[in-house]
XYZ file of N, CA, C and O in Angstrom:
416
model
N 1.008 -1.427 0.187
C -0.159 -0.083 0.115
C 0.786 1.207 0.087
O 2.124 1.263 0.184
N 0.232 2.479 -0.080
C 0.861 3.739 -0.225
C 1.530 3.844 1.090
O 2.833 4.708 1.202
N 0.994 3.567 2.057
C 1.412 4.123 3.581
C 2.517 3.347 3.881
O 3.573 3.620 4.330
N 2.614 1.870 3.375
C 3.625 1.147 3.408
C 4.775 1.573 2.717
O 5.940 1.587 3.238
N 4.995 1.935 1.537
C 5.667 2.559 0.757
C 6.316 3.890 1.331
O 7.576 4.035 1.245
N 5.578 4.724 1.968
C 6.051 5.566 2.834
C 6.918 5.232 3.616
O 8.008 6.030 4.031
N 6.489 4.369 4.636
C 7.237 3.920 5.930
C 8.831 3.549 5.223
O 9.710 3.912 5.961
N 8.642 2.498 4.148
C 9.988 1.938 3.620
C 10.961 3.150 3.305
O 11.828 3.404 3.696
N 10.519 4.292 2.733
C 11.197 5.263 2.160
C 11.905 5.838 3.398
O 12.785 6.425 3.225
N 10.818 6.347 4.135
C 11.383 7.118 5.776
C 12.376 6.326 6.194
O 13.284 6.699 6.836
N 12.387 5.100 6.166
C 13.413 3.932 6.908
C 14.637 3.911 6.110
O 15.726 3.788 6.899
N 14.685 3.977 4.999
C 15.723 3.909 4.205
C 16.301 5.375 4.206
O 17.758 5.488 4.375
N 15.768 6.287 4.159
C 16.215 7.918 4.423
C 16.825 8.006 5.803
O 17.773 8.481 5.862
N 16.232 7.363 6.761
C 16.683 7.499 8.120
C 18.196 6.700 8.445
O 18.981 7.157 8.803
N 18.144 5.786 7.481
C 19.579 4.570 7.451
C 20.598 5.560 7.142
O 21.870 5.724 7.192
N 20.154 6.213 5.764
C 21.271 6.967 5.125
C 21.817 8.264 6.141
O 23.126 8.194 6.072
N 20.958 8.471 6.522
C 21.037 10.026 7.439
C 22.035 9.437 8.418
O 22.556 10.148 9.059
N 21.506 8.190 9.430
C 22.312 8.005 10.402
C 23.741 7.485 10.012
O 25.016 7.534 10.726
N 23.621 6.749 9.031
C 25.234 6.165 8.439
C 25.964 7.676 8.162
O 27.201 7.886 8.600
N 25.666 8.950 7.709
C 25.973 9.977 7.385
C 26.266 10.485 8.887
O 27.733 11.014 9.099
N 25.946 10.439 9.950
C 25.878 11.279 10.954
C 27.190 10.161 11.751
O 27.743 11.191 12.365
N 27.208 9.145 11.358
C 28.576 8.365 12.456
C 29.606 8.098 11.488
O 30.486 7.765 11.964
N 29.477 8.295 9.881
C 30.741 8.074 9.284
C 31.393 8.900 8.222
O 32.490 8.944 7.970
N 30.314 10.116 8.527
C 30.881 11.512 7.697
C 31.686 12.148 8.728
O 31.099 12.268 9.914
N 32.850 12.741 8.607
C 33.721 12.757 7.292
C 34.667 11.547 7.422
O 35.410 11.431 6.492
N 34.982 11.301 8.640
C 36.294 10.444 8.872
C 36.186 9.230 7.908
O 37.228 8.801 7.249
N 35.292 8.256 7.894
C 35.341 7.336 7.406
C 34.301 6.969 6.188
O 34.533 6.105 4.889
N 33.600 8.233 5.891
C 32.679 8.169 4.450
C 32.901 9.680 4.065
O 31.663 10.668 4.149
N 33.949 10.386 3.519
C 33.926 11.647 3.237
C 33.246 12.107 2.007
O 32.907 13.176 1.815
N 32.956 10.999 1.341
C 32.326 11.311 -0.021
C 30.588 11.088 0.078
O 30.013 11.137 -1.010
N 30.269 10.926 1.214
C 28.754 10.612 1.537
C 27.687 11.387 0.887
O 26.931 10.885 0.621
N 27.800 12.678 0.951
C 27.061 13.822 0.355
C 27.337 13.603 -1.161
O 26.428 13.846 -1.720
N 28.507 13.676 -1.385
C 28.540 14.028 -2.880
C 28.312 12.630 -3.903
O 27.740 12.887 -4.699
N 28.317 11.582 -3.055
C 27.785 10.442 -3.649
C 26.175 10.820 -3.684
O 25.471 9.863 -4.562
N 25.486 10.774 -2.565
C 24.049 11.192 -2.824
C 23.676 12.089 -3.937
O 22.826 11.888 -4.541
N 24.334 13.189 -3.975
C 24.001 14.356 -4.904
C 24.355 13.853 -6.298
O 23.528 14.216 -7.202
N 25.247 12.734 -6.598
C 25.453 12.305 -7.962
C 24.209 11.288 -8.652
O 24.057 11.272 -9.337
N 23.435 10.801 -7.385
C 22.294 9.962 -7.965
C 21.154 10.661 -8.266
O 20.275 10.156 -8.655
N 20.920 12.213 -7.864
C 19.807 12.837 -8.383
C 19.413 12.727 -9.861
O 18.388 13.203 -9.909
N 20.616 12.778 -10.584
C 19.835 12.712 -11.985
C 19.184 11.631 -12.407
O 18.771 11.351 -13.410
N 19.008 10.549 -11.420
C 18.253 9.377 -11.863
C 16.745 9.605 -11.688
O 16.143 8.826 -12.207
N 16.553 10.669 -11.376
C 14.912 11.164 -11.582
C 14.391 11.571 -10.256
O 14.828 11.497 -9.325
N 12.738 11.962 -10.572
C 12.044 12.076 -9.286
C 12.152 11.233 -7.993
O 12.066 12.156 -6.866
N 12.005 10.135 -8.089
C 12.075 9.361 -6.906
C 13.277 9.550 -5.932
O 13.273 9.498 -4.855
N 14.583 9.720 -6.908
C 15.996 9.938 -5.994
C 15.620 11.503 -5.284
O 16.559 11.799 -4.506
N 15.191 12.187 -6.318
C 14.986 13.589 -5.593
C 14.113 13.586 -4.165
O 14.629 14.292 -3.266
N 13.055 12.829 -4.602
C 12.272 12.620 -3.058
C 13.082 11.963 -1.945
O 13.194 12.580 -0.671
N 13.788 11.161 -2.201
C 14.602 10.404 -1.182
C 16.008 11.138 -0.617
O 15.694 11.416 0.394
N 16.252 11.893 -1.491
C 17.408 12.906 -1.318
C 16.769 13.949 -0.194
O 17.642 14.253 0.855
N 15.698 14.820 -0.600
C 15.001 15.477 0.445
C 14.588 14.851 1.642
O 14.294 15.413 2.767
N 14.054 13.638 1.530
C 13.867 12.894 2.915
C 14.952 12.881 3.622
O 14.966 12.926 4.874
N 16.309 12.402 3.174
C 17.494 12.446 3.683
C 17.715 13.576 4.557
O 18.072 13.759 5.688
N 17.518 14.645 3.841
C 18.144 15.836 4.021
C 17.177 16.525 5.667
O 17.697 17.050 6.628
N 15.777 16.225 5.359
C 14.851 16.575 6.498
C 15.280 15.550 7.855
O 15.335 16.062 8.849
N 15.666 14.235 7.651
C 15.884 13.632 8.824
C 17.511 14.071 9.256
O 17.382 14.081 10.453
N 18.175 14.305 8.540
C 19.653 14.554 8.874
C 19.396 15.883 9.725
O 20.327 16.194 10.723
N 18.735 16.856 9.288
C 18.234 18.089 9.730
C 17.926 17.898 11.435
O 18.497 18.339 12.478
N 17.148 16.777 11.626
C 16.712 16.564 13.073
C 17.905 15.908 13.493
O 17.831 15.882 14.918
N 18.488 15.202 13.060
C 19.246 13.983 13.702
C 20.831 14.930 13.889
O 21.191 14.394 15.031
N 21.180 15.944 13.367
C 22.560 16.493 13.659
C 22.260 17.874 13.520
O 22.910 18.634 14.104
N 21.770 18.599 12.373
C 21.900 19.900 12.283
C 21.005 21.083 13.183
O 21.588 21.758 13.711
N 19.976 20.491 13.355
C 18.806 21.463 14.177
C 19.384 21.540 15.653
O 19.540 20.587 16.449
N 19.578 22.543 15.880
C 20.134 23.010 17.494
C 19.091 23.145 18.496
O 19.002 23.174 19.635
N 17.921 23.219 18.172
C 16.589 23.102 18.876
C 16.451 21.604 19.469
O 15.538 21.880 20.262
N 16.874 20.644 18.966
C 16.494 19.342 19.465
C 17.340 19.234 20.190
O 18.753 19.176 20.424
N 16.873 18.627 21.733
C 17.916 18.202 22.761
C 18.703 17.513 22.597
O 18.387 16.046 21.854
N 19.970 17.379 22.787
C 20.989 16.611 22.643
C 22.250 16.455 23.720
O 22.243 16.981 24.646
N 23.001 15.082 23.915
C 23.758 15.074 24.982
C 25.036 16.014 24.579
O 25.170 16.322 23.429
N 25.747 16.052 25.461
C 26.950 16.980 24.972
C 28.055 16.362 24.168
O 28.413 16.813 23.420
N 28.261 15.153 24.268
C 28.797 14.264 23.168
C 28.267 14.553 21.722
O 28.796 14.426 20.821
N 26.624 14.264 21.561
C 25.924 14.543 20.193
C 26.141 15.773 19.789
O 26.230 16.223 18.706
N 25.901 16.786 20.394
C 26.328 18.223 20.428
C 27.674 18.468 19.819
O 27.852 19.210 18.896
N 28.764 17.792 20.115
C 30.260 17.977 19.646
C 30.285 17.300 18.353
O 30.970 17.704 17.359
N 29.770 16.044 18.174
C 29.538 15.263 16.970
C 29.112 16.362 16.050
O 29.557 16.356 14.769
N 27.808 16.642 16.248
C 27.081 17.653 15.537
C 27.656 18.834 14.840
O 27.945 19.119 13.724
N 28.810 19.348 15.816
C 29.392 20.776 15.421
C 30.638 20.367 14.627
O 30.944 20.838 13.512
N 31.604 18.892 14.720
C 32.311 18.258 14.311
C 31.525 17.991 12.545
O 32.462 18.540 11.537
N 30.724 17.419 12.513
C 29.933 17.212 11.152
C 29.722 18.597 10.265
O 30.210 18.715 9.193
N 29.037 19.563 11.019
C 28.751 20.655 10.284
C 29.854 21.334 10.133
O 29.835 22.221 8.757
N 30.897 21.541 10.635
C 32.331 22.002 10.421
C 32.851 21.337 8.968
O 33.022 22.120 8.080
N 32.875 20.394 8.754
C 33.322 19.517 7.806
C 32.348 19.555 6.647
O 32.749 19.920 5.538
N 30.813 19.868 6.912
C 30.462 20.152 5.702
C 30.392 21.306 4.984
O 30.352 21.610 3.982
N 30.695 22.347 6.175
C 30.808 23.794 5.593
C 32.005 23.820 4.553
O 32.316 24.722 3.750
N 33.222 22.925 5.085
C 34.556 23.012 4.409
C 34.218 22.279 3.056
O 34.994 22.659 2.195
N 33.407 21.339 2.989
C 33.394 20.405 1.477
C 32.248 20.119 0.706
O 32.643 20.098 -0.259
N 31.176 20.531 1.432
C 30.060 19.995 0.912
C 28.698 20.833 0.610
O 27.709 20.324 0.006
N 28.998 21.911 1.288
C 27.588 22.871 1.661
C 27.375 23.345 0.131
O 26.355 23.469 -0.540
N 28.339 23.532 -0.642
C 28.129 24.359 -1.763
C 27.726 23.003 -2.841
O 26.707 23.394 -3.673
N 28.010 21.933 -2.744
C 27.537 21.039 -3.759
C 25.991 20.597 -3.335
O 25.164 20.722 -4.254
N 25.604 20.749 -1.918
C 24.297 20.623 -1.782
C 23.455 21.856 -2.181
O 22.480 21.695 -2.781
N 23.753 23.074 -1.958
C 23.154 24.145 -2.246
C 23.116 24.309 -3.930
O 21.885 24.676 -4.297
N 24.062 23.780 -4.563
C 23.887 23.648 -6.143
C 22.525 22.478 -6.370
O 22.157 22.833 -7.460
N 22.680 21.591 -5.477
C 21.651 20.491 -5.504
C 20.184 21.004 -5.537
O 19.412 20.817 -6.277
N 20.157 21.874 -4.683
C 18.735 22.351 -4.307
C 18.566 23.133 -5.327
O 17.359 23.200 -5.616
N 19.480 23.957 -5.725
C 19.023 25.313 -7.089
C 18.837 24.365 -8.282
O 17.519 24.740 -8.729
N 19.291 23.370 -8.500
C 19.127 22.427 -9.623
C 17.675 21.700 -9.153
O 17.007 21.930 -10.344
N 17.335 21.527 -8.350
C 16.020 20.907 -7.779
C 14.681 22.103 -8.321
O 13.910 21.462 -8.482
N 14.956 23.221 -7.624
C 13.943 24.362 -7.613
C 14.018 24.441 -9.246
O 12.709 24.869 -9.489
N 15.024 24.708 -9.849
C 14.981 25.012 -11.312
C 14.274 23.941 -11.958
O 13.408 24.243 -12.965
N 14.450 22.668 -11.888
C 13.677 21.782 -12.571
C 12.158 21.505 -11.934
O 11.268 21.303 -12.826
N 12.055 21.907 -10.937
C 10.211 22.068 -10.454
C 9.649 23.206 -10.902
O 8.539 22.961 -11.633
N 10.351 24.222 -11.142
C 10.056 25.319 -11.872
C 9.750 25.299 -13.277
O 8.701 25.555 -13.770
N 10.429 24.552 -13.912
C 10.543 24.426 -15.420
C 9.209 23.359 -15.615
O 8.670 23.280 -16.991
N 8.771 22.382 -14.649
C 7.813 21.160 -15.181
C 6.477 21.809 -14.935
O 6.209 22.804 -14.268
């Protein structure tokens, strides 16, 4: 059913976001670029990308979510690494998604 499909998509997105949380950047420095490279596969991948971003925001980026001191430190480390290497790629991908949406 449609609701089961949504649950599976959300679980896949959660899994990818948690892999990024624990393996990026030290063990998996290309995690964001690999994800962005899949966007050209079509709307389903764009949907998954946006789900991953939303979950990653809750798991890592959003400072309003209560976290332990260790998790806050890890989040700061990840955000710093993203600013140095991947934020521009992510911003470009958002722009392409918006342009594509506007054109359709």
